[in-house]
PDB file of C-alpha atoms in Angstrom:
ATOM      1  CA  MET O  12       0.000   0.000   0.000  1.00 47.00           C
ATOM      2  CA  ARG O  13       1.743   3.126  -1.222  1.00 44.00           C
ATOM      3  CA  ARG O  14       1.068   6.523   0.351  1.00 42.00           C
ATOM      4  CA  ARG O  15       3.226   8.569  -1.949  1.00 40.00           C
ATOM      5  CA  GLU O  16       3.891   8.513  -5.663  1.00 38.00           C
ATOM      6  CA  PHE O  17       7.475   7.885  -6.696  1.00 36.00           C
ATOM      7  CA  ILE O  18       8.952   8.575 -10.106  1.00 33.00           C
ATOM      8  CA  ALA O  19      10.474   5.483 -11.665  1.00 34.00           C
ATOM      9  CA  LEU O  20      13.764   5.725 -13.482  1.00 36.00           C
ATOM     10  CA  ALA O  21      13.940   3.600 -16.587  1.00 35.00           C
ATOM     11  CA  GLY O  22      17.334   2.072 -17.031  1.00 38.00           C
ATOM     12  CA  GLY O  23      18.731   3.696 -13.899  1.00 38.00           C
ATOM     13  CA  ALA O  24      21.550   1.193 -13.572  1.00 36.00           C
ATOM     14  CA  ALA O  25      22.828   1.807 -17.071  1.00 37.00           C
ATOM     15  CA  ALA O  26      26.135   3.572 -17.362  1.00 38.00           C
ATOM     16  CA  ALA O  27      26.177   6.994 -18.965  1.00 39.00           C
ATOM     17  CA  TRP O  28      27.951   7.407 -22.290  1.00 36.00           C
ATOM     18  CA  PRO O  29      30.213  10.441 -22.673  1.00 40.00           C
ATOM     19  CA  LEU O  30      29.257  13.282 -24.967  1.00 42.00           C
ATOM     20  CA  THR O  31      30.384  12.953 -28.556  1.00 38.00           C
ATOM     21  CA  ALA O  32      31.505  16.569 -28.567  1.00 42.00           C
ATOM     22  CA  ASN O  33      32.986  18.835 -25.953  1.00 46.00           C
ATOM     23  CA  ALA O  34      30.294  20.230 -23.686  1.00 44.00           C
ATOM     24  CA  GLN O  35      31.480  23.755 -24.349  1.00 42.00           C
ATOM     25  CA  GLN O  36      30.584  23.308 -28.033  1.00 44.00           C
ATOM     26  CA  SER O  37      27.105  21.946 -27.303  1.00 51.00           C
ATOM     27  CA  ALA O  38      24.103  24.018 -28.315  1.00 80.00           C
ATOM     28  CA  MET O  39      22.536  23.367 -24.922  1.00 94.00           C
ATOM     29  CA  PRO O  40      23.843  23.487 -21.344  1.00 98.00           C
ATOM     30  CA  VAL O  41      25.378  20.338 -19.897  1.00 98.00           C
ATOM     31  CA  VAL O  42      24.925  19.294 -16.267  1.00 99.00           C
ATOM     32  CA  GLY O  43      27.353  16.840 -14.708  1.00 99.00           C
ATOM     33  CA  PHE O  44      25.800  14.428 -12.186  1.00 99.00           C
ATOM     34  CA  LEU O  45      28.517  13.187  -9.831  1.00 98.00           C
ATOM     35  CA  VAL O  46      27.821  10.626  -7.091  1.00 95.00           C
ATOM     36  CA  PRO O  47      30.113   8.216  -5.198  1.00 89.00           C
ATOM     37  CA  ILE O  48      27.851   5.165  -5.605  1.00 86.00           C
ATOM     38  CA  PRO O  49      26.219   3.324  -8.549  1.00 87.00           C
ATOM     39  CA  LEU O  50      22.979   4.708  -9.950  1.00 90.00           C
ATOM     40  CA  LYS O  51      20.688   1.785  -9.117  1.00 85.00           C
ATOM     41  CA  PRO O  52      20.398   2.482  -5.352  1.00 81.00           C
ATOM     42  CA  ILE O  53      19.643   6.158  -6.024  1.00 88.00           C
ATOM     43  CA  SER O  54      17.415   5.839  -9.081  1.00 91.00           C
ATOM     44  CA  ASN O  55      14.591   7.729  -7.329  1.00 91.00           C
ATOM     45  CA  ASN O  56      16.989  10.567  -6.517  1.00 95.00           C
ATOM     46  CA  LEU O  57      18.058  10.906 -10.146  1.00 98.00           C
ATOM     47  CA  ALA O  58      14.422  10.792 -11.238  1.00 98.00           C
ATOM     48  CA  GLY O  59      13.658  13.567  -8.756  1.00 98.00           C
ATOM     49  CA  PHE O  60      16.564  15.620 -10.075  1.00 99.00           C
ATOM     50  CA  ARG O  61      15.301  15.259 -13.637  1.00 99.00           C
ATOM     51  CA  LYS O  62      11.834  16.284 -12.475  1.00 99.00           C
ATOM     52  CA  GLY O  63      13.225  19.431 -10.840  1.00 99.00           C
ATOM     53  CA  LEU O  64      15.120  20.344 -13.989  1.00 99.00           C
ATOM     54  CA  GLY O  65      11.905  19.898 -15.959  1.00 98.00           C
ATOM     55  CA  GLU O  66       9.970  22.119 -13.553  1.00 99.00           C
ATOM     56  CA  ALA O  67      12.653  24.753 -14.107  1.00 98.00           C
ATOM     57  CA  GLY O  68      12.125  24.488 -17.874  1.00 98.00           C
ATOM     58  CA  PHE O  69      15.026  22.189 -18.756  1.00 98.00           C
ATOM     59  CA  VAL O  70      14.130  18.868 -20.368  1.00 97.00           C
ATOM     60  CA  GLU O  71      16.902  16.345 -20.908  1.00 97.00           C
ATOM     61  CA  GLY O  72      17.729  15.929 -24.577  1.00 95.00           C
ATOM     62  CA  LYS O  73      15.746  19.019 -25.579  1.00 96.00           C
ATOM     63  CA  SER O  74      17.082  21.924 -23.554  1.00 97.00           C
ATOM     64  CA  VAL O  75      19.752  20.342 -21.338  1.00 98.00           C
ATOM     65  CA  MET O  76      22.155  17.415 -21.466  1.00 98.00           C
ATOM     66  CA  LEU O  77      23.164  15.256 -18.501  1.00 98.00           C
ATOM     67  CA  GLU O  78      26.604  13.720 -18.054  1.00 98.00           C
ATOM     68  CA  LEU O  79      26.247  10.962 -15.462  1.00 98.00           C
ATOM     69  CA  ARG O  80      29.325  10.022 -13.449  1.00 97.00           C
ATOM     70  CA  PRO O  81      28.274   7.377 -10.896  1.00 94.00           C
ATOM     71  CA  GLY O  82      30.508   5.217  -8.744  1.00 87.00           C
ATOM     72  CA  GLY O  83      31.260   1.581  -9.307  1.00 78.00           C
ATOM     73  CA  GLY O  84      33.676   1.907 -12.234  1.00 75.00           C
ATOM     74  CA  ASP O  85      37.451   1.991 -12.538  1.00 79.00           C
ATOM     75  CA  GLN O  86      37.771   5.769 -12.189  1.00 89.00           C
ATOM     76  CA  SER O  87      38.154   7.357  -8.768  1.00 93.00           C
ATOM     77  CA  LEU O  88      35.669   9.987  -7.660  1.00 94.00           C
ATOM     78  CA  GLN O  89      38.262  12.712  -8.159  1.00 97.00           C
ATOM     79  CA  GLU O  90      39.056  11.469 -11.658  1.00 97.00           C
ATOM     80  CA  ARG O  91      35.371  11.603 -12.549  1.00 98.00           C
ATOM     81  CA  ALA O  92      35.094  15.146 -11.186  1.00 98.00           C
ATOM     82  CA  ASP O  93      38.171  16.194 -13.158  1.00 98.00           C
ATOM     83  CA  ASP O  94      36.670  14.588 -16.262  1.00 98.00           C
ATOM     84  CA  LEU O  95      33.521  16.707 -15.966  1.00 98.00           C
ATOM     85  CA  VAL O  96      35.634  19.843 -15.692  1.00 98.00           C
ATOM     86  CA  ARG O  97      37.648  18.851 -18.781  1.00 98.00           C
ATOM     87  CA  LEU O  98      34.373  18.411 -20.670  1.00 97.00           C
ATOM     88  CA  GLY O  99      33.450  21.956 -19.709  1.00 98.00           C
ATOM     89  CA  VAL O 100      30.068  21.166 -18.180  1.00 98.00           C
ATOM     90  CA  THR O 101      27.887  24.134 -17.271  1.00 98.00           C
ATOM     91  CA  VAL O 102      26.970  23.007 -13.734  1.00 99.00           C
ATOM     92  CA  ILE O 103      27.951  20.051 -11.535  1.00 99.00           C
ATOM     93  CA  MET O 104      25.352  18.319  -9.354  1.00 99.00           C
ATOM     94  CA  ALA O 105      27.309  16.584  -6.580  1.00 98.00           C
ATOM     95  CA  GLY O 106      25.489  14.070  -4.392  1.00 94.00           C
ATOM     96  CA  ALA O 107      27.084  13.490  -0.941  1.00 88.00           C
ATOM     97  CA  PRO O 108      30.061  15.265   0.679  1.00 89.00           C
ATOM     98  CA  PRO O 109      32.817  13.217  -1.044  1.00 90.00           C
ATOM     99  CA  ALA O 110      31.430  14.150  -4.464  1.00 94.00           C
ATOM    100  CA  ALA O 111      30.991  17.791  -3.479  1.00 96.00           C
ATOM    101  CA  LEU O 112      34.556  18.020  -2.174  1.00 95.00           C
ATOM    102  CA  ALA O 113      35.926  16.307  -5.284  1.00 97.00           C
ATOM    103  CA  ALA O 114      34.047  18.776  -7.485  1.00 98.00           C
ATOM    104  CA  LYS O 115      35.271  21.701  -5.381  1.00 98.00           C
ATOM    105  CA  ARG O 116      38.874  20.522  -5.748  1.00 98.00           C
ATOM    106  CA  ALA O 117      38.391  20.168  -9.494  1.00 98.00           C
ATOM    107  CA  THR O 118      37.022  23.671 -10.131  1.00 98.00           C
ATOM    108  CA  GLN O 119      36.655  27.046  -8.481  1.00 97.00           C
ATOM    109  CA  THR O 120      34.598  28.482 -11.336  1.00 98.00           C
ATOM    110  CA  ILE O 121      32.008  25.955 -12.562  1.00 99.00           C
ATOM    111  CA  PRO O 122      28.866  26.208 -10.369  1.00 99.00           C
ATOM    112  CA  ILE O 123      28.281  23.267  -8.011  1.00 99.00           C
ATOM    113  CA  VAL O 124      24.994  22.238  -6.389  1.00 99.00           C
ATOM    114  CA  PHE O 125      25.522  19.677  -3.625  1.00 98.00           C
ATOM    115  CA  THR O 126      23.693  17.535  -1.122  1.00 95.00           C
ATOM    116  CA  SER O 127      25.612  17.051   2.106  1.00 90.00           C
ATOM    117  CA  GLY O 128      25.034  15.285   5.385  1.00 86.00           C
ATOM    118  CA  ALA O 129      28.115  17.045   6.737  1.00 85.00           C
ATOM    119  CA  ASP O 130      28.021  20.728   7.683  1.00 90.00           C
ATOM    120  CA  PRO O 131      29.043  22.474   4.420  1.00 94.00           C
ATOM    121  CA  VAL O 132      30.622  25.361   6.335  1.00 95.00           C
ATOM    122  CA  LYS O 133      32.787  23.074   8.466  1.00 90.00           C
ATOM    123  CA  ILE O 134      34.061  21.159   5.430  1.00 92.00           C
ATOM    124  CA  ASP O 135      34.741  24.404   3.521  1.00 95.00           C
ATOM    125  CA  LEU O 136      32.189  23.989   0.760  1.00 96.00           C
ATOM    126  CA  VAL O 137      30.622  27.383   1.536  1.00 98.00           C
ATOM    127  CA  LYS O 138      31.393  30.432   3.658  1.00 97.00           C
ATOM    128  CA  SER O 139      27.953  30.554   5.275  1.00 97.00           C
ATOM    129  CA  PHE O 140      24.486  29.086   4.847  1.00 98.00           C
ATOM    130  CA  ASN O 141      22.825  32.363   3.867  1.00 98.00           C
ATOM    131  CA  ARG O 142      25.630  33.639   1.625  1.00 97.00           C
ATOM    132  CA  PRO O 143      27.670  30.708   0.299  1.00 98.00           C
ATOM    133  CA  GLY O 144      30.050  33.140  -1.363  1.00 96.00           C
ATOM    134  CA  GLY O 145      31.839  30.836  -3.809  1.00 96.00           C
ATOM    135  CA  ASN O 146      30.917  28.553  -6.677  1.00 98.00           C
ATOM    136  CA  ALA O 147      28.928  26.071  -4.563  1.00 98.00           C
ATOM    137  CA  THR O 148      25.547  25.906  -2.851  1.00 98.00           C
ATOM    138  CA  GLY O 149      23.036  23.181  -2.145  1.00 98.00           C
ATOM    139  CA  PHE O 150      21.268  21.236   0.575  1.00 98.00           C
ATOM    140  CA  HIS O 151      22.373  20.232   4.065  1.00 96.00           C
ATOM    141  CA  ILE O 152      20.798  17.117   5.573  1.00 92.00           C
ATOM    142  CA  GLN O 153      21.062  17.061   9.365  1.00 88.00           C
ATOM    143  CA  PHE O 154      20.955  13.286   9.666  1.00 88.00           C
ATOM    144  CA  SER O 155      22.347  13.126  13.190  1.00 85.00           C
ATOM    145  CA  GLU O 156      19.562  15.364  14.528  1.00 87.00           C
ATOM    146  CA  LEU O 157      17.007  12.759  13.409  1.00 93.00           C
ATOM    147  CA  VAL O 158      18.559  10.029  15.559  1.00 95.00           C
ATOM    148  CA  GLY O 159      16.341  10.761  18.571  1.00 96.00           C
ATOM    149  CA  LYS O 160      13.172  10.553  16.466  1.00 96.00           C
ATOM    150  CA  ARG O 161      14.381   7.340  14.832  1.00 97.00           C
ATOM    151  CA  LEU O 162      15.166   5.770  18.197  1.00 97.00           C
ATOM    152  CA  SER O 163      11.728   6.729  19.516  1.00 97.00           C
ATOM    153  CA  LEU O 164       9.995   5.183  16.491  1.00 98.00           C
ATOM    154  CA  LEU O 165      12.077   2.030  16.806  1.00 98.00           C
ATOM    155  CA  HIS O 166      11.115   1.776  20.479  1.00 97.00           C
ATOM    156  CA  GLU O 167       7.432   2.140  19.538  1.00 97.00           C
ATOM    157  CA  MET O 168       7.771  -0.825  17.188  1.00 98.00           C
ATOM    158  CA  VAL O 169       9.920  -2.932  19.520  1.00 98.00           C
ATOM    159  CA  PRO O 170       8.909  -1.870  23.058  1.00 97.00           C
ATOM    160  CA  GLN O 171      10.388  -5.045  24.533  1.00 97.00           C
ATOM    161  CA  ALA O 172      13.907  -4.084  23.396  1.00 97.00           C
ATOM    162  CA  GLU O 173      15.762  -2.922  26.497  1.00 97.00           C
ATOM    163  CA  ARG O 174      19.116  -2.765  24.701  1.00 98.00           C
ATOM    164  CA  ILE O 175      19.563  -0.974  21.385  1.00 98.00           C
ATOM    165  CA  ALA O 176      22.807  -1.127  19.420  1.00 99.00           C
ATOM    166  CA  VAL O 177      23.942   1.935  17.454  1.00 98.00           C
ATOM    167  CA  LEU O 178      26.208   1.323  14.459  1.00 98.00           C
ATOM    168  CA  VAL O 179      28.539   4.200  13.506  1.00 96.00           C
ATOM    169  CA  ASN O 180      31.635   4.655  11.367  1.00 94.00           C
ATOM    170  CA  PRO O 181      34.569   6.119  13.358  1.00 93.00           C
ATOM    171  CA  ALA O 182      36.216   7.137  10.082  1.00 88.00           C
ATOM    172  CA  HIS O 183      33.790  10.079  10.085  1.00 81.00           C
ATOM    173  CA  PRO O 184      34.072  11.225  13.720  1.00 85.00           C
ATOM    174  CA  SER O 185      31.926  14.352  13.444  1.00 78.00           C
ATOM    175  CA  ASP O 186      28.844  12.443  12.266  1.00 82.00           C
ATOM    176  CA  ALA O 187      29.599   9.474  14.527  1.00 89.00           C
ATOM    177  CA  ASN O 188      29.969  11.604  17.652  1.00 90.00           C
ATOM    178  CA  ALA O 189      26.776  13.556  16.937  1.00 88.00           C
ATOM    179  CA  THR O 190      24.881  10.308  16.356  1.00 93.00           C
ATOM    180  CA  VAL O 191      26.136   8.825  19.624  1.00 95.00           C
ATOM    181  CA  GLN O 192      25.306  11.977  21.590  1.00 94.00           C
ATOM    182  CA  ASN O 193      21.761  12.204  20.239  1.00 94.00           C
ATOM    183  CA  ALA O 194      21.161   8.470  20.677  1.00 96.00           C
ATOM    184  CA  THR O 195      22.388   8.562  24.277  1.00 96.00           C
ATOM    185  CA  GLU O 196      20.128  11.495  25.153  1.00 96.00           C
ATOM    186  CA  ALA O 197      17.086   9.874  23.529  1.00 96.00           C
ATOM    187  CA  ALA O 198      17.800   6.523  25.182  1.00 97.00           C
ATOM    188  CA  GLY O 199      17.817   8.155  28.608  1.00 95.00           C
ATOM    189  CA  ALA O 200      14.365   9.610  28.005  1.00 95.00           C
ATOM    190  CA  LEU O 201      13.059   6.258  26.739  1.00 96.00           C
ATOM    191  CA  GLY O 202      14.603   4.235  29.551  1.00 96.00           C
ATOM    192  CA  VAL O 203      16.666   1.947  27.316  1.00 97.00           C
ATOM    193  CA  ASP O 204      20.376   1.152  27.174  1.00 98.00           C
ATOM    194  CA  VAL O 205      22.401   1.935  24.066  1.00 98.00           C
ATOM    195  CA  GLN O 206      25.778   0.546  23.096  1.00 98.00           C
ATOM    196  CA  VAL O 207      27.893   1.902  20.243  1.00 98.00           C
ATOM    197  CA  PHE O 208      29.470  -0.480  17.744  1.00 98.00           C
ATOM    198  CA  ASN O 209      32.085   0.845  15.310  1.00 98.00           C
ATOM    199  CA  ALA O 210      32.334  -0.376  11.727  1.00 97.00           C
ATOM    200  CA  GLY O 211      33.190   0.827   8.254  1.00 93.00           C
ATOM    201  CA  THR O 212      34.372  -2.049   6.080  1.00 94.00           C
ATOM    202  CA  SER O 213      32.319  -5.100   5.171  1.00 96.00           C
ATOM    203  CA  GLY O 214      34.350  -7.237   7.560  1.00 98.00           C
ATOM    204  CA  GLU O 215      33.868  -4.756  10.385  1.00 98.00           C
ATOM    205  CA  ILE O 216      30.113  -4.672   9.780  1.00 98.00           C
ATOM    206  CA  ASP O 217      29.966  -8.480   9.973  1.00 98.00           C
ATOM    207  CA  ALA O 218      31.933  -8.389  13.230  1.00 98.00           C
ATOM    208  CA  ALA O 219      29.759  -5.602  14.645  1.00 98.00           C
ATOM    209  CA  PHE O 220      26.588  -7.649  14.159  1.00 99.00           C
ATOM    210  CA  THR O 221      28.234 -10.650  15.807  1.00 98.00           C
ATOM    211  CA  ASN O 222      29.259  -8.482  18.755  1.00 99.00           C
ATOM    212  CA  LEU O 223      25.925  -6.711  19.169  1.00 98.00           C
ATOM    213  CA  MET O 224      24.125 -10.041  19.202  1.00 98.00           C
ATOM    214  CA  ALA O 225      26.556 -11.250  21.865  1.00 99.00           C
ATOM    215  CA  TRP O 226      25.637  -8.101  23.820  1.00 98.00           C
ATOM    216  CA  ARG O 227      22.011  -9.275  23.457  1.00 98.00           C
ATOM    217  CA  ALA O 228      20.777  -6.200  21.629  1.00 98.00           C
ATOM    218  CA  GLY O 229      17.039  -6.153  21.060  1.00 98.00           C
ATOM    219  CA  ALA O 230      17.216  -3.769  18.099  1.00 99.00           C
ATOM    220  CA  VAL O 231      19.742  -1.873  15.968  1.00 99.00           C
ATOM    221  CA  LEU O 232      19.896   1.735  14.783  1.00 98.00           C
ATOM    222  CA  ILE O 233      22.123   2.268  11.740  1.00 97.00           C
ATOM    223  CA  GLY O 234      23.980   5.574  11.806  1.00 94.00           C
ATOM    224  CA  PRO O 235      23.905   8.009   8.868  1.00 89.00           C
ATOM    225  CA  ASP O 236      27.147   7.135   7.109  1.00 85.00           C
ATOM    226  CA  PRO O 237      27.795   6.895   3.342  1.00 77.00           C
ATOM    227  CA  SER O 238      29.535   3.541   3.781  1.00 82.00           C
ATOM    228  CA  PHE O 239      26.336   2.110   5.265  1.00 89.00           C
ATOM    229  CA  PHE O 240      24.321   3.448   2.317  1.00 83.00           C
ATOM    230  CA  ARG O 241      26.664   1.654  -0.077  1.00 81.00           C
ATOM    231  CA  LYS O 242      26.509  -1.572   1.933  1.00 89.00           C
ATOM    232  CA  ASN O 243      22.738  -1.614   2.369  1.00 88.00           C
ATOM    233  CA  ALA O 244      22.334  -5.129   0.942  1.00 92.00           C
ATOM    234  CA  GLN O 245      24.875  -6.546   3.396  1.00 96.00           C
ATOM    235  CA  ILE O 246      23.334  -4.786   6.401  1.00 97.00           C
ATOM    236  CA  VAL O 247      19.757  -5.766   5.527  1.00 97.00           C
ATOM    237  CA  SER O 248      20.912  -9.364   5.029  1.00 97.00           C
ATOM    238  CA  LEU O 249      22.710  -9.418   8.392  1.00 98.00           C
ATOM    239  CA  ALA O 250      19.662  -8.010  10.189  1.00 98.00           C
ATOM    240  CA  ALA O 251      17.475 -10.711   8.622  1.00 97.00           C
ATOM    241  CA  ARG O 252      19.981 -13.474   9.399  1.00 98.00           C
ATOM    242  CA  HIS O 253      20.200 -12.447  13.048  1.00 98.00           C
ATOM    243  CA  VAL O 254      16.427 -11.769  13.215  1.00 98.00           C
ATOM    244  CA  ILE O 255      16.885  -8.339  14.767  1.00 98.00           C
ATOM    245  CA  PRO O 256      14.697  -5.245  14.164  1.00 98.00           C
ATOM    246  CA  THR O 257      16.719  -2.479  12.551  1.00 98.00           C
ATOM    247  CA  SER O 258      16.162   1.223  11.839  1.00 98.00           C
ATOM    248  CA  TYR O 259      17.664   2.783   8.705  1.00 96.00           C
ATOM    249  CA  VAL O 260      18.125   6.327   7.455  1.00 92.00           C
ATOM    250  CA  VAL O 261      16.727   6.027   3.939  1.00 88.00           C
ATOM    251  CA  GLY O 262      13.862   4.138   2.366  1.00 88.00           C
ATOM    252  CA  GLY O 263      16.026   2.100   0.008  1.00 86.00           C
ATOM    253  CA  HIS O 264      17.042  -0.152   2.893  1.00 90.00           C
ATOM    254  CA  VAL O 265      13.398  -0.790   3.770  1.00 95.00           C
ATOM    255  CA  LYS O 266      12.445  -1.563   0.197  1.00 91.00           C
ATOM    256  CA  ALA O 267      15.342  -4.043   0.190  1.00 92.00           C
ATOM    257  CA  GLY O 268      13.872  -5.807   3.229  1.00 96.00           C
ATOM    258  CA  GLY O 269      14.715  -3.615   6.223  1.00 97.00           C
ATOM    259  CA  LEU O 270      12.125  -2.978   8.930  1.00 98.00           C
ATOM    260  CA  MET O 271      11.781   0.804   8.984  1.00 98.00           C
ATOM    261  CA  SER O 272      13.369   4.103   8.046  1.00 97.00           C
ATOM    262  CA  TYR O 273      12.804   7.704   8.961  1.00 97.00           C
ATOM    263  CA  GLY O 274      14.585  10.491   7.162  1.00 94.00           C
ATOM    264  CA  PRO O 275      14.381  13.135   4.479  1.00 94.00           C
ATOM    265  CA  ASP O 276      12.537  12.429   1.261  1.00 94.00           C
ATOM    266  CA  LEU O 277      15.694  12.334  -0.850  1.00 93.00           C
ATOM    267  CA  ALA O 278      13.826  12.225  -4.160  1.00 94.00           C
ATOM    268  CA  ASP O 279      12.118  15.500  -3.248  1.00 96.00           C
ATOM    269  CA  MET O 280      15.389  17.035  -2.113  1.00 97.00           C
ATOM    270  CA  TYR O 281      17.023  16.115  -5.428  1.00 98.00           C
ATOM    271  CA  ARG O 282      13.999  17.621  -7.183  1.00 98.00           C
ATOM    272  CA  ARG O 283      14.710  20.868  -5.345  1.00 98.00           C
ATOM    273  CA  ALA O 284      18.370  20.535  -6.291  1.00 98.00           C
ATOM    274  CA  GLY O 285      17.230  20.292  -9.915  1.00 99.00           C
ATOM    275  CA  LEU O 286      15.299  23.533  -9.426  1.00 99.00           C
ATOM    276  CA  TYR O 287      18.461  25.152  -8.032  1.00 98.00           C
ATOM    277  CA  VAL O 288      20.450  23.999 -11.051  1.00 99.00           C
ATOM    278  CA  GLY O 289      17.724  25.463 -13.263  1.00 99.00           C
ATOM    279  CA  ARG O 290      18.032  28.819 -11.513  1.00 99.00           C
ATOM    280  CA  ILE O 291      21.780  28.785 -12.105  1.00 99.00           C
ATOM    281  CA  LEU O 292      21.276  27.875 -15.760  1.00 98.00           C
ATOM    282  CA  ASN O 293      18.946  30.874 -15.973  1.00 98.00           C
ATOM    283  CA  GLY O 294      21.682  33.190 -14.751  1.00 97.00           C
ATOM    284  CA  GLU O 295      21.657  33.184 -10.939  1.00 98.00           C
ATOM    285  CA  LYS O 296      24.919  32.669  -9.053  1.00 98.00           C
ATOM    286  CA  PRO O 297      25.470  29.920  -6.468  1.00 98.00           C
ATOM    287  CA  ALA O 298      27.151  32.495  -4.220  1.00 98.00           C
ATOM    288  CA  ASP O 299      23.764  34.212  -3.847  1.00 97.00           C
ATOM    289  CA  LEU O 300      21.608  31.093  -3.343  1.00 98.00           C
ATOM    290  CA  PRO O 301      21.301  30.090   0.343  1.00 98.00           C
ATOM    291  CA  VAL O 302      22.079  26.557   1.450  1.00 98.00           C
ATOM    292  CA  GLN O 303      18.730  24.922   2.192  1.00 98.00           C
ATOM    293  CA  GLN O 304      17.501  21.913   4.163  1.00 96.00           C
ATOM    294  CA  PRO O 305      14.995  19.162   3.343  1.00 94.00           C
ATOM    295  CA  THR O 306      11.363  20.083   3.897  1.00 92.00           C
ATOM    296  CA  LYS O 307       9.816  16.622   3.533  1.00 93.00           C
ATOM    297  CA  TYR O 308      10.504  13.663   5.801  1.00 94.00           C
ATOM    298  CA  GLU O 309       9.133  10.158   5.415  1.00 96.00           C
ATOM    299  CA  LEU O 310       8.481   7.161   7.615  1.00 98.00           C
ATOM    300  CA  ILE O 311       8.552   3.873   5.703  1.00 98.00           C
ATOM    301  CA  ILE O 312       7.619   0.545   7.303  1.00 98.00           C
ATOM    302  CA  ASN O 313       7.987  -2.943   5.840  1.00 98.00           C
ATOM    303  CA  LEU O 314       5.143  -5.085   7.221  1.00 98.00           C
ATOM    304  CA  LYS O 315       6.487  -8.229   5.565  1.00 97.00           C
ATOM    305  CA  THR O 316       9.713  -7.818   7.522  1.00 98.00           C
ATOM    306  CA  ALA O 317       7.774  -7.029  10.694  1.00 98.00           C
ATOM    307  CA  ASP O 318       5.860 -10.303  10.285  1.00 97.00           C
ATOM    308  CA  ALA O 319       9.116 -12.215   9.779  1.00 97.00           C
ATOM    309  CA  LEU O 320      10.427 -10.675  13.007  1.00 97.00           C
ATOM    310  CA  GLY O 321       7.240 -11.540  14.882  1.00 97.00           C
ATOM    311  CA  LEU O 322       6.371  -7.881  15.451  1.00 97.00           C
ATOM    312  CA  THR O 323       2.949  -6.268  15.563  1.00 97.00           C
ATOM    313  CA  ILE O 324       3.307  -2.626  14.577  1.00 97.00           C
ATOM    314  CA  PRO O 325       0.987  -0.330  16.579  1.00 97.00           C
ATOM    315  CA  ALA O 326      -1.885   1.108  14.557  1.00 97.00           C
ATOM    316  CA  THR O 327      -0.909   4.618  15.658  1.00 97.00           C
ATOM    317  CA  THR O 328       2.569   4.132  14.187  1.00 97.00           C
ATOM    318  CA  LEU O 329       1.206   2.730  10.926  1.00 97.00           C
ATOM    319  CA  ALA O 330      -1.146   5.697  10.640  1.00 97.00           C
ATOM    320  CA  ARG O 331       1.842   8.060  10.633  1.00 96.00           C
ATOM    321  CA  ALA O 332       3.712   6.137   7.937  1.00 97.00           C
ATOM    322  CA  ASP O 333       4.150   7.717   4.515  1.00 96.00           C
ATOM    323  CA  GLU O 334       4.568   4.304   2.925  1.00 96.00           C
ATOM    324  CA  VAL O 335       3.774   0.811   4.153  1.00 97.00           C
ATOM    325  CA  ILE O 336       5.293  -2.083   2.228  1.00 96.00           C
ATOM    326  CA  GLU O 337       3.146  -5.224   2.317  1.00 92.00           C
TER     327      GLU O 337
END
């Protein structure tokens, strides 16, 4: 039962072919789309971006060209960013902080629109939120501030869980520390114990699940880290194997078999990013466009997974869900 319409992306996993001519010689503007992961997991985001461009008056193949540079190939992220600059693209859309930083290193002149879970001021993407001041602007997702809400929702679904494990990546200490702080504060209010488990690589994630089960965790909250987004299939599989309820940041995990997610509607945020790119293509400067935040958040629940876990989701929780997967 779907509560919200999503835009499907036909052929989202297909690799993008390079332009046959230099972008600077094209009769229409060219937008580079740079992300650190393959396109398939973010097909809804790319569809949202295309929708935003269309709402701004730019239709792919008619009034704008897209150069897709996803992850998963032989080129490094920096090499792909440098390649877009060599092509002379008009604007770069950079999804996630690593892509934004790679684009920023590659050019100080080509406009960049980013999405970032990290504070863009602290990582030197912009000078300030209201007046970015350089060649970059975009959207800041405050993932760590949603941890308390996610923990509360998880506790509603699994009230018998007295111990909740929190998985974070110590390679990104700023996000990890904020996640731990918010989880600890929320746990105190809920009367549950939380224990932090560190992981980043596939092997470390396997070990973390073994350790949290030995700790007798009753549920798991996955921290907002790009490495966990990339390894969603592994994490969902581990949660199913260990039969443990797990909370995720984005809906893709839930559609892959995870129990629940609460976070920003990324497809809508990418739509708004497409609108921002359209404004730049129409002559506005990124230095004058404030960094914005998501305005839509979504709760997604997988009832099939809940049944497999032996959980009965409260009717009040289901009523608040934006999408229920049956």
